Amino acid sequence: MDDVYDGCSSQEDLGTDEGWAEEDFIDDDDDGPVSGGAPSSAGAEAGPSSSGKADTWRVMGMEQIKKLQVEAISHVTSLTGCSKAKALALLVNYRWNDERVLSIMADKGLDALYESVGLPTEAPHPAPATSGSEEVTCNICCESVAPNKASSLAPDCSHIFCNDCWKQYLSVGLSEGKGSQLRCMGYKCGAPCDFDKVMALLKGTLEAKRYQEALLQSYVDDNNTARFCPSAPWCGNVIVVESDPVCEPECSCSTVFCFKCGRSPHSPCTCEMWTKWDEKISGDSETRSWIIANTKPCPKCTKPVEKNGGCNHVTCKCGASFCWLCGEQTGMTHTWKSIEGHTCGRYKDELDKKISEAARSHKRYMHYFERYKGHSDSHIREKGRRQELKDRIAERMESGVDARDYTWLQQALHQLITARGVLAPSYAFAFFFFGNDMYKDDFDASTNTRNQNLFEDQQAMLEAEVERLSDLAEKCIAALVAEEEDHAAVQSLRLEIINRTVSVESRIIHFYNMVQELLDQLQTCSAHIAMYKPQKNVKIN
């Protein structure tokens, strides 16, 4: 394999620890950021929540992430005196929390900090001196190569291997997703590879770009305070939270998501609730539960068989006969009470109880699912109405027919969409919080009933306000988009719509405060949700 160093005579020419600057994360061809991303919006911040907390976040592009990464590495290096390769290894292992790294160093010492992540604690031994013509033996392939075809990529050790073995090792590490945690190949060494030396070795190859991307992406993937926006198509932006990670930030591309789990917004559900609810509605687990309780697999063809009456002798369509109570295959001769040559010790009461419990559970699930689905469908319709209104307003303004301000109506539709987004997951919350095993040890029966009544009262009042506002908005939009606009009807509805919009938001705030009070009562565990942010001064796009 041709040498990639263009005449380098020793491993010192591969780069030094002093050469790591922020421009090192840019391709040599000046193509811009390694990972494409839209430029950041100017420090987008969320408003205060109904709980009084100020949840803030920033929307950033990859250029800004690169600067944060370099600053964190420089911070750790300056205070610990370690190499930048070691600083990178420490930050990756401690999820880019430089304060955590420095806290452990202050409490336990630098050696204990290194040992906690498998880094060598001793000072590096100098690499063995070699003359310009003396060959170096690689301890991996056992081949002897010229000094300029062998290198030591870790500044904290002196192990030297041939460049071909290094390249294969680095390529495998990158393909396995370990680009941010590349260590020396030496036996039980663990010294981290230096960025500059790895880049010099991989210069001009696809692996060099993959290595840059892996390091840059590590700041997001291995960081508790940063997450890529999950938009589709992908905008490339990164959300960096500055306070509580349990929040639902909005990217500059208008995508809103749960920062903690990366899913669509689901407050007032916790992430655990939403994960289980998604499994139910996506995996159809309730249907499977009913099938398990009400059918038995045929012992011959394994297809589910339902018994709709009669005795316990059941015959499948495939011709096989079996006992309904135990599922064992039997002969055909039987009476109402027994099957010839077969005895079964199970009690029928046990089966009846199992069936009734499954049926009751399925009925309860369907109660909450139908209402969840209703608000989810309305959420989609409200978005369609808002777009219809925006198109109509834009059309009238372009034609010069009308220049009136309809922000109040757009604000009402925005509030409706928000309210539907709260009401839909509120039924998933109720399904798990009341009468489910998730929090059964936290409340006795009377407390659970009282909490459920309180929750359902607040939920019903919010629903009533939402439906009233939805009806008014629908009438107003119908009058607005008609061929002959009924201006008088629109104006007569204006004040009532504004008042209902304020009322809906007030109900949402009261609803969230009540949910938080319920969560505060938990004794055996803790649960956190993204609190509602008032829609004051919301920008209407």
mmCIF file of N, CA, C and O in Angstrom, residues 309-379:
data_model
loop_
_atom_site.group_PDB
_atom_site.id
_atom_site.type_symbol
_atom_site.label_atom_id
_atom_site.label_comp_id
_atom_site.label_asym_id
_atom_site.label_seq_id
_atom_site.Cartn_x
_atom_site.Cartn_y
_atom_site.Cartn_z
ATOM 1 N N GLY A 309 -69.919 -22.028 22.487
ATOM 2 C CA GLY A 309 -70.971 -22.706 23.234
ATOM 3 C C GLY A 309 -70.726 -24.204 23.263
ATOM 4 O O GLY A 309 -69.750 -24.714 22.708
ATOM 5 N N GLY A 310 -71.631 -24.923 23.937
ATOM 6 C CA GLY A 310 -71.531 -26.375 23.966
ATOM 7 C C GLY A 310 -70.597 -26.883 25.037
ATOM 8 O O GLY A 310 -70.230 -26.176 25.978
ATOM 9 N N CYS A 311 -70.176 -28.127 24.867
ATOM 10 C CA CYS A 311 -69.338 -28.777 25.871
ATOM 11 C C CYS A 311 -67.874 -28.434 25.638
ATOM 12 O O CYS A 311 -67.530 -27.645 24.759
ATOM 13 N N ASN A 312 -67.004 -29.075 26.414
ATOM 14 C CA ASN A 312 -65.578 -28.772 26.342
ATOM 15 C C ASN A 312 -64.851 -29.551 25.253
ATOM 16 O O ASN A 312 -63.631 -29.431 25.126
ATOM 17 N N HIS A 313 -65.564 -30.355 24.475
ATOM 18 C CA HIS A 313 -64.961 -31.048 23.341
ATOM 19 C C HIS A 313 -65.084 -30.146 22.115
ATOM 20 O O HIS A 313 -66.181 -29.788 21.683
ATOM 21 N N VAL A 314 -63.938 -29.755 21.565
ATOM 22 C CA VAL A 314 -63.919 -28.794 20.459
ATOM 23 C C VAL A 314 -63.265 -29.442 19.247
ATOM 24 O O VAL A 314 -62.276 -30.176 19.375
ATOM 25 N N THR A 315 -63.825 -29.175 18.069
ATOM 26 C CA THR A 315 -63.271 -29.702 16.821
ATOM 27 C C THR A 315 -62.845 -28.546 15.923
ATOM 28 O O THR A 315 -63.637 -27.645 15.629
ATOM 29 N N CYS A 316 -61.601 -28.562 15.520
ATOM 30 C CA CYS A 316 -61.055 -27.517 14.644
ATOM 31 C C CYS A 316 -61.452 -27.786 13.198
ATOM 32 O O CYS A 316 -61.853 -28.898 12.837
ATOM 33 N N LYS A 317 -61.313 -26.791 12.341
ATOM 34 C CA LYS A 317 -61.614 -26.951 10.922
ATOM 35 C C LYS A 317 -60.698 -27.960 10.254
ATOM 36 O O LYS A 317 -61.048 -28.552 9.231
ATOM 37 N N CYS A 318 -59.512 -28.153 10.847
ATOM 38 C CA CYS A 318 -58.573 -29.114 10.266
ATOM 39 C C CYS A 318 -58.952 -30.547 10.615
ATOM 40 O O CYS A 318 -58.321 -31.497 10.135
ATOM 41 N N GLY A 319 -59.968 -30.722 11.477
ATOM 42 C CA GLY A 319 -60.436 -32.049 11.844
ATOM 43 C C GLY A 319 -59.951 -32.536 13.182
ATOM 44 O O GLY A 319 -60.424 -33.569 13.679
ATOM 45 N N ALA A 320 -59.022 -31.834 13.805
ATOM 46 C CA ALA A 320 -58.488 -32.272 15.095
ATOM 47 C C ALA A 320 -59.467 -31.944 16.210
ATOM 48 O O ALA A 320 -60.111 -30.895 16.206
ATOM 49 N N SER A 321 -59.576 -32.846 17.187
ATOM 50 C CA SER A 321 -60.415 -32.625 18.364
ATOM 51 C C SER A 321 -59.515 -32.420 19.571
ATOM 52 O O SER A 321 -58.467 -33.067 19.694
ATOM 53 N N PHE A 322 -59.934 -31.525 20.465
ATOM 54 C CA PHE A 322 -59.134 -31.309 21.670
ATOM 55 C C PHE A 322 -60.019 -30.801 22.795
ATOM 56 O O PHE A 322 -61.161 -30.371 22.574
ATOM 57 N N CYS A 323 -59.469 -30.889 23.994
ATOM 58 C CA CYS A 323 -60.180 -30.441 25.188
ATOM 59 C C CYS A 323 -60.013 -28.935 25.329
ATOM 60 O O CYS A 323 -58.893 -28.417 25.316
ATOM 61 N N TRP A 324 -61.116 -28.232 25.483
ATOM 62 C CA TRP A 324 -61.061 -26.779 25.590
ATOM 63 C C TRP A 324 -60.375 -26.315 26.876
ATOM 64 O O TRP A 324 -59.702 -25.285 26.898
ATOM 65 N N LEU A 325 -60.496 -27.089 27.935
ATOM 66 C CA LEU A 325 -59.946 -26.660 29.213
ATOM 67 C C LEU A 325 -58.429 -26.740 29.251
ATOM 68 O O LEU A 325 -57.769 -25.829 29.747
ATOM 69 N N CYS A 326 -57.861 -27.828 28.745
ATOM 70 C CA CYS A 326 -56.409 -27.986 28.846
ATOM 71 C C CYS A 326 -55.705 -27.894 27.508
ATOM 72 O O CYS A 326 -54.473 -27.788 27.462
ATOM 73 N N GLY A 327 -56.434 -27.950 26.386
ATOM 74 C CA GLY A 327 -55.821 -27.832 25.073
ATOM 75 C C GLY A 327 -55.216 -29.105 24.541
ATOM 76 O O GLY A 327 -54.601 -29.105 23.467
ATOM 77 N N GLU A 328 -55.381 -30.227 25.236
ATOM 78 C CA GLU A 328 -54.782 -31.493 24.802
ATOM 79 C C GLU A 328 -55.649 -32.150 23.734
ATOM 80 O O GLU A 328 -56.879 -32.149 23.812
ATOM 81 N N GLN A 329 -54.997 -32.732 22.702
ATOM 82 C CA GLN A 329 -55.731 -33.390 21.628
ATOM 83 C C GLN A 329 -56.394 -34.661 22.154
ATOM 84 O O GLN A 329 -55.809 -35.406 22.946
ATOM 85 N N THR A 330 -57.634 -34.901 21.714
ATOM 86 C CA THR A 330 -58.416 -36.047 22.208
ATOM 87 C C THR A 330 -59.052 -36.776 21.037
ATOM 88 O O THR A 330 -58.914 -36.384 19.867
ATOM 89 N N GLY A 331 -59.791 -37.846 21.392
ATOM 90 C CA GLY A 331 -60.567 -38.556 20.387
ATOM 91 C C GLY A 331 -61.909 -37.877 20.165
ATOM 92 O O GLY A 331 -62.211 -36.829 20.751
ATOM 93 N N MET A 332 -62.753 -38.514 19.339
ATOM 94 C CA MET A 332 -64.034 -37.911 18.992
ATOM 95 C C MET A 332 -65.148 -38.283 19.964
ATOM 96 O O MET A 332 -66.117 -37.546 20.127
ATOM 97 N N THR A 333 -65.036 -39.435 20.620
ATOM 98 C CA THR A 333 -66.115 -39.907 21.484
ATOM 99 C C THR A 333 -66.163 -39.095 22.765
ATOM 100 O O THR A 333 -65.160 -38.965 23.477
ATOM 101 N N HIS A 334 -67.344 -38.546 23.064
ATOM 102 C CA HIS A 334 -67.469 -37.715 24.261
ATOM 103 C C HIS A 334 -68.932 -37.577 24.644
ATOM 104 O O HIS A 334 -69.842 -37.879 23.863
ATOM 105 N N THR A 335 -69.153 -37.139 25.876
ATOM 106 C CA THR A 335 -70.484 -36.775 26.356
ATOM 107 C C THR A 335 -70.433 -35.308 26.759
ATOM 108 O O THR A 335 -69.404 -34.638 26.627
ATOM 109 N N TRP A 336 -71.552 -34.825 27.284
ATOM 110 C CA TRP A 336 -71.590 -33.418 27.682
ATOM 111 C C TRP A 336 -70.595 -33.108 28.795
ATOM 112 O O TRP A 336 -70.018 -32.027 28.840
ATOM 113 N N LYS A 337 -70.353 -34.087 29.684
ATOM 114 C CA LYS A 337 -69.518 -33.842 30.851
ATOM 115 C C LYS A 337 -68.123 -34.439 30.753
ATOM 116 O O LYS A 337 -67.253 -34.091 31.549
ATOM 117 N N SER A 338 -67.885 -35.344 29.822
ATOM 118 C CA SER A 338 -66.576 -35.992 29.770
ATOM 119 C C SER A 338 -66.196 -36.351 28.346
ATOM 120 O O SER A 338 -67.040 -36.420 27.453
ATOM 121 N N ILE A 339 -64.882 -36.590 28.167
ATOM 122 C CA ILE A 339 -64.343 -37.015 26.880
ATOM 123 C C ILE A 339 -63.686 -38.367 27.104
ATOM 124 O O ILE A 339 -62.872 -38.530 28.023
ATOM 125 N N GLU A 340 -64.037 -39.332 26.288
ATOM 126 C CA GLU A 340 -63.555 -40.700 26.489
ATOM 127 C C GLU A 340 -62.029 -40.747 26.420
ATOM 128 O O GLU A 340 -61.407 -40.219 25.499
ATOM 129 N N GLY A 341 -61.438 -41.379 27.434
ATOM 130 C CA GLY A 341 -59.989 -41.545 27.476
ATOM 131 C C GLY A 341 -59.233 -40.293 27.879
ATOM 132 O O GLY A 341 -58.005 -40.234 27.746
ATOM 133 N N HIS A 342 -59.952 -39.282 28.391
ATOM 134 C CA HIS A 342 -59.265 -38.038 28.749
ATOM 135 C C HIS A 342 -59.789 -37.512 30.078
ATOM 136 O O HIS A 342 -60.992 -37.515 30.333
ATOM 137 N N THR A 343 -58.883 -37.108 30.928
ATOM 138 C CA THR A 343 -59.260 -36.457 32.182
ATOM 139 C C THR A 343 -58.547 -35.117 32.258
ATOM 140 O O THR A 343 -57.400 -34.978 31.819
ATOM 141 N N CYS A 344 -59.225 -34.120 32.831
ATOM 142 C CA CYS A 344 -58.652 -32.770 32.915
ATOM 143 C C CYS A 344 -58.922 -32.223 34.300
ATOM 144 O O CYS A 344 -60.062 -32.251 34.782
ATOM 145 N N GLY A 345 -57.891 -31.741 34.957
ATOM 146 C CA GLY A 345 -58.030 -31.280 36.331
ATOM 147 C C GLY A 345 -58.334 -29.805 36.476
ATOM 148 O O GLY A 345 -58.403 -29.303 37.587
ATOM 149 N N ARG A 346 -58.494 -29.072 35.381
ATOM 150 C CA ARG A 346 -58.743 -27.643 35.495
ATOM 151 C C ARG A 346 -60.197 -27.357 35.823
ATOM 152 O O ARG A 346 -61.109 -28.047 35.357
ATOM 153 N N TYR A 347 -60.403 -26.320 36.585
ATOM 154 C CA TYR A 347 -61.762 -25.890 36.903
ATOM 155 C C TYR A 347 -62.256 -24.902 35.854
ATOM 156 O O TYR A 347 -61.534 -24.025 35.402
ATOM 157 N N LYS A 348 -63.498 -25.022 35.502
ATOM 158 C CA LYS A 348 -64.083 -24.119 34.523
ATOM 159 C C LYS A 348 -64.166 -22.692 35.064
ATOM 160 O O LYS A 348 -64.085 -21.722 34.321
ATOM 161 N N ASP A 349 -64.305 -22.545 36.382
ATOM 162 C CA ASP A 349 -64.387 -21.214 36.978
ATOM 163 C C ASP A 349 -63.137 -20.394 36.673
ATOM 164 O O ASP A 349 -63.203 -19.188 36.465
ATOM 165 N N GLU A 350 -62.001 -21.073 36.649
ATOM 166 C CA GLU A 350 -60.743 -20.378 36.375
ATOM 167 C C GLU A 350 -60.754 -19.786 34.970
ATOM 168 O O GLU A 350 -60.339 -18.647 34.750
ATOM 169 N N LEU A 351 -61.244 -20.550 34.008
ATOM 170 C CA LEU A 351 -61.312 -20.072 32.637
ATOM 171 C C LEU A 351 -62.310 -18.929 32.502
ATOM 172 O O LEU A 351 -62.041 -17.923 31.842
ATOM 173 N N ASP A 352 -63.473 -19.076 33.143
ATOM 174 C CA ASP A 352 -64.478 -18.016 33.074
ATOM 175 C C ASP A 352 -63.940 -16.707 33.648
ATOM 176 O O ASP A 352 -64.187 -15.622 33.114
ATOM 177 N N LYS A 353 -63.203 -16.811 34.744
ATOM 178 C CA LYS A 353 -62.638 -15.619 35.361
ATOM 179 C C LYS A 353 -61.623 -14.959 34.435
ATOM 180 O O LYS A 353 -61.590 -13.735 34.284
ATOM 181 N N LYS A 354 -60.816 -15.783 33.780
ATOM 182 C CA LYS A 354 -59.808 -15.261 32.860
ATOM 183 C C LYS A 354 -60.453 -14.537 31.684
ATOM 184 O O LYS A 354 -60.031 -13.457 31.277
ATOM 185 N N ILE A 355 -61.529 -15.123 31.166
ATOM 186 C CA ILE A 355 -62.225 -14.515 30.032
ATOM 187 C C ILE A 355 -62.875 -13.194 30.433
ATOM 188 O O ILE A 355 -62.789 -12.189 29.725
ATOM 189 N N SER A 356 -63.524 -13.173 31.597
ATOM 190 C CA SER A 356 -64.216 -11.956 32.028
ATOM 191 C C SER A 356 -63.224 -10.825 32.301
ATOM 192 O O SER A 356 -63.495 -9.666 31.989
ATOM 193 N N GLU A 357 -62.066 -11.145 32.873
ATOM 194 C CA GLU A 357 -61.059 -10.118 33.132
ATOM 195 C C GLU A 357 -60.511 -9.547 31.833
ATOM 196 O O GLU A 357 -60.319 -8.336 31.702
ATOM 197 N N ALA A 358 -60.249 -10.414 30.864
ATOM 198 C CA ALA A 358 -59.736 -9.946 29.580
ATOM 199 C C ALA A 358 -60.772 -9.087 28.855
ATOM 200 O O ALA A 358 -60.440 -8.064 28.256
ATOM 201 N N ALA A 359 -62.040 -9.508 28.919
ATOM 202 C CA ALA A 359 -63.102 -8.733 28.267
ATOM 203 C C ALA A 359 -63.259 -7.367 28.926
ATOM 204 O O ALA A 359 -63.435 -6.351 28.247
ATOM 205 N N ARG A 360 -63.186 -7.333 30.259
ATOM 206 C CA ARG A 360 -63.308 -6.065 30.975
ATOM 207 C C ARG A 360 -62.126 -5.145 30.651
ATOM 208 O O ARG A 360 -62.295 -3.944 30.448
ATOM 209 N N SER A 361 -60.934 -5.723 30.591
ATOM 210 C CA SER A 361 -59.746 -4.939 30.262
ATOM 211 C C SER A 361 -59.839 -4.378 28.846
ATOM 212 O O SER A 361 -59.490 -3.220 28.595
ATOM 213 N N HIS A 362 -60.342 -5.198 27.932
ATOM 214 C CA HIS A 362 -60.464 -4.746 26.547
ATOM 215 C C HIS A 362 -61.507 -3.637 26.423
ATOM 216 O O HIS A 362 -61.302 -2.659 25.691
ATOM 217 N N LYS A 363 -62.603 -3.754 27.152
ATOM 218 C CA LYS A 363 -63.650 -2.731 27.109
ATOM 219 C C LYS A 363 -63.128 -1.405 27.661
ATOM 220 O O LYS A 363 -63.408 -0.332 27.112
ATOM 221 N N ARG A 364 -62.351 -1.482 28.736
ATOM 222 C CA ARG A 364 -61.775 -0.271 29.323
ATOM 223 C C ARG A 364 -60.796 0.386 28.351
ATOM 224 O O ARG A 364 -60.791 1.607 28.174
ATOM 225 N N TYR A 365 -59.968 -0.430 27.729
ATOM 226 C CA TYR A 365 -59.015 0.101 26.750
ATOM 227 C C TYR A 365 -59.735 0.793 25.602
ATOM 228 O O TYR A 365 -59.349 1.895 25.183
ATOM 229 N N MET A 366 -60.796 0.180 25.080
ATOM 230 C CA MET A 366 -61.518 0.757 23.954
ATOM 231 C C MET A 366 -62.180 2.077 24.336
ATOM 232 O O MET A 366 -62.286 2.993 23.511
ATOM 233 N N HIS A 367 -62.611 2.201 25.588
ATOM 234 C CA HIS A 367 -63.205 3.463 26.051
ATOM 235 C C HIS A 367 -62.204 4.608 25.890
ATOM 236 O O HIS A 367 -62.535 5.675 25.346
ATOM 237 N N TYR A 368 -60.987 4.394 26.361
ATOM 238 C CA TYR A 368 -59.976 5.449 26.288
ATOM 239 C C TYR A 368 -59.438 5.617 24.874
ATOM 240 O O TYR A 368 -59.161 6.737 24.438
ATOM 241 N N PHE A 369 -59.304 4.513 24.150
ATOM 242 C CA PHE A 369 -58.757 4.605 22.795
ATOM 243 C C PHE A 369 -59.689 5.383 21.868
ATOM 244 O O PHE A 369 -59.233 6.202 21.060
ATOM 245 N N GLU A 370 -60.986 5.134 21.953
ATOM 246 C CA GLU A 370 -61.929 5.820 21.064
ATOM 247 C C GLU A 370 -61.893 7.328 21.279
ATOM 248 O O GLU A 370 -61.961 8.110 20.322
ATOM 249 N N ARG A 371 -61.774 7.756 22.515
ATOM 250 C CA ARG A 371 -61.721 9.194 22.792
ATOM 251 C C ARG A 371 -60.364 9.783 22.397
ATOM 252 O O ARG A 371 -60.290 10.919 21.919
ATOM 253 N N TYR A 372 -59.311 9.014 22.604
ATOM 254 C CA TYR A 372 -57.990 9.438 22.134
ATOM 255 C C TYR A 372 -57.994 9.610 20.614
ATOM 256 O O TYR A 372 -57.510 10.613 20.082
ATOM 257 N N LYS A 373 -58.573 8.631 19.925
ATOM 258 C CA LYS A 373 -58.606 8.673 18.464
ATOM 259 C C LYS A 373 -59.455 9.842 17.974
ATOM 260 O O LYS A 373 -59.112 10.507 16.986
ATOM 261 N N GLY A 374 -60.555 10.125 18.672
ATOM 262 C CA GLY A 374 -61.411 11.236 18.266
ATOM 263 C C GLY A 374 -60.682 12.566 18.309
ATOM 264 O O GLY A 374 -60.764 13.364 17.365
ATOM 265 N N HIS A 375 -59.955 12.819 19.386
ATOM 266 C CA HIS A 375 -59.217 14.080 19.491
ATOM 267 C C HIS A 375 -58.012 14.103 18.542
ATOM 268 O O HIS A 375 -57.649 15.170 18.030
ATOM 269 N N SER A 376 -57.402 12.955 18.297
ATOM 270 C CA SER A 376 -56.286 12.901 17.344
ATOM 271 C C SER A 376 -56.763 13.249 15.943
ATOM 272 O O SER A 376 -56.103 14.002 15.211
ATOM 273 N N ASP A 377 -57.920 12.720 15.554
ATOM 274 C CA ASP A 377 -58.479 13.046 14.239
ATOM 275 C C ASP A 377 -58.864 14.523 14.162
ATOM 276 O O ASP A 377 -58.653 15.179 13.132
ATOM 277 N N SER A 378 -59.425 15.052 15.250
ATOM 278 C CA SER A 378 -59.789 16.475 15.274
ATOM 279 C C SER A 378 -58.546 17.351 15.189
ATOM 280 O O SER A 378 -58.575 18.428 14.589
ATOM 281 N N HIS A 379 -57.460 16.890 15.785
ATOM 282 C CA HIS A 379 -56.191 17.618 15.730
ATOM 283 C C HIS A 379 -55.742 17.790 14.283
ATOM 284 O O HIS A 379 -55.295 18.873 13.870
#
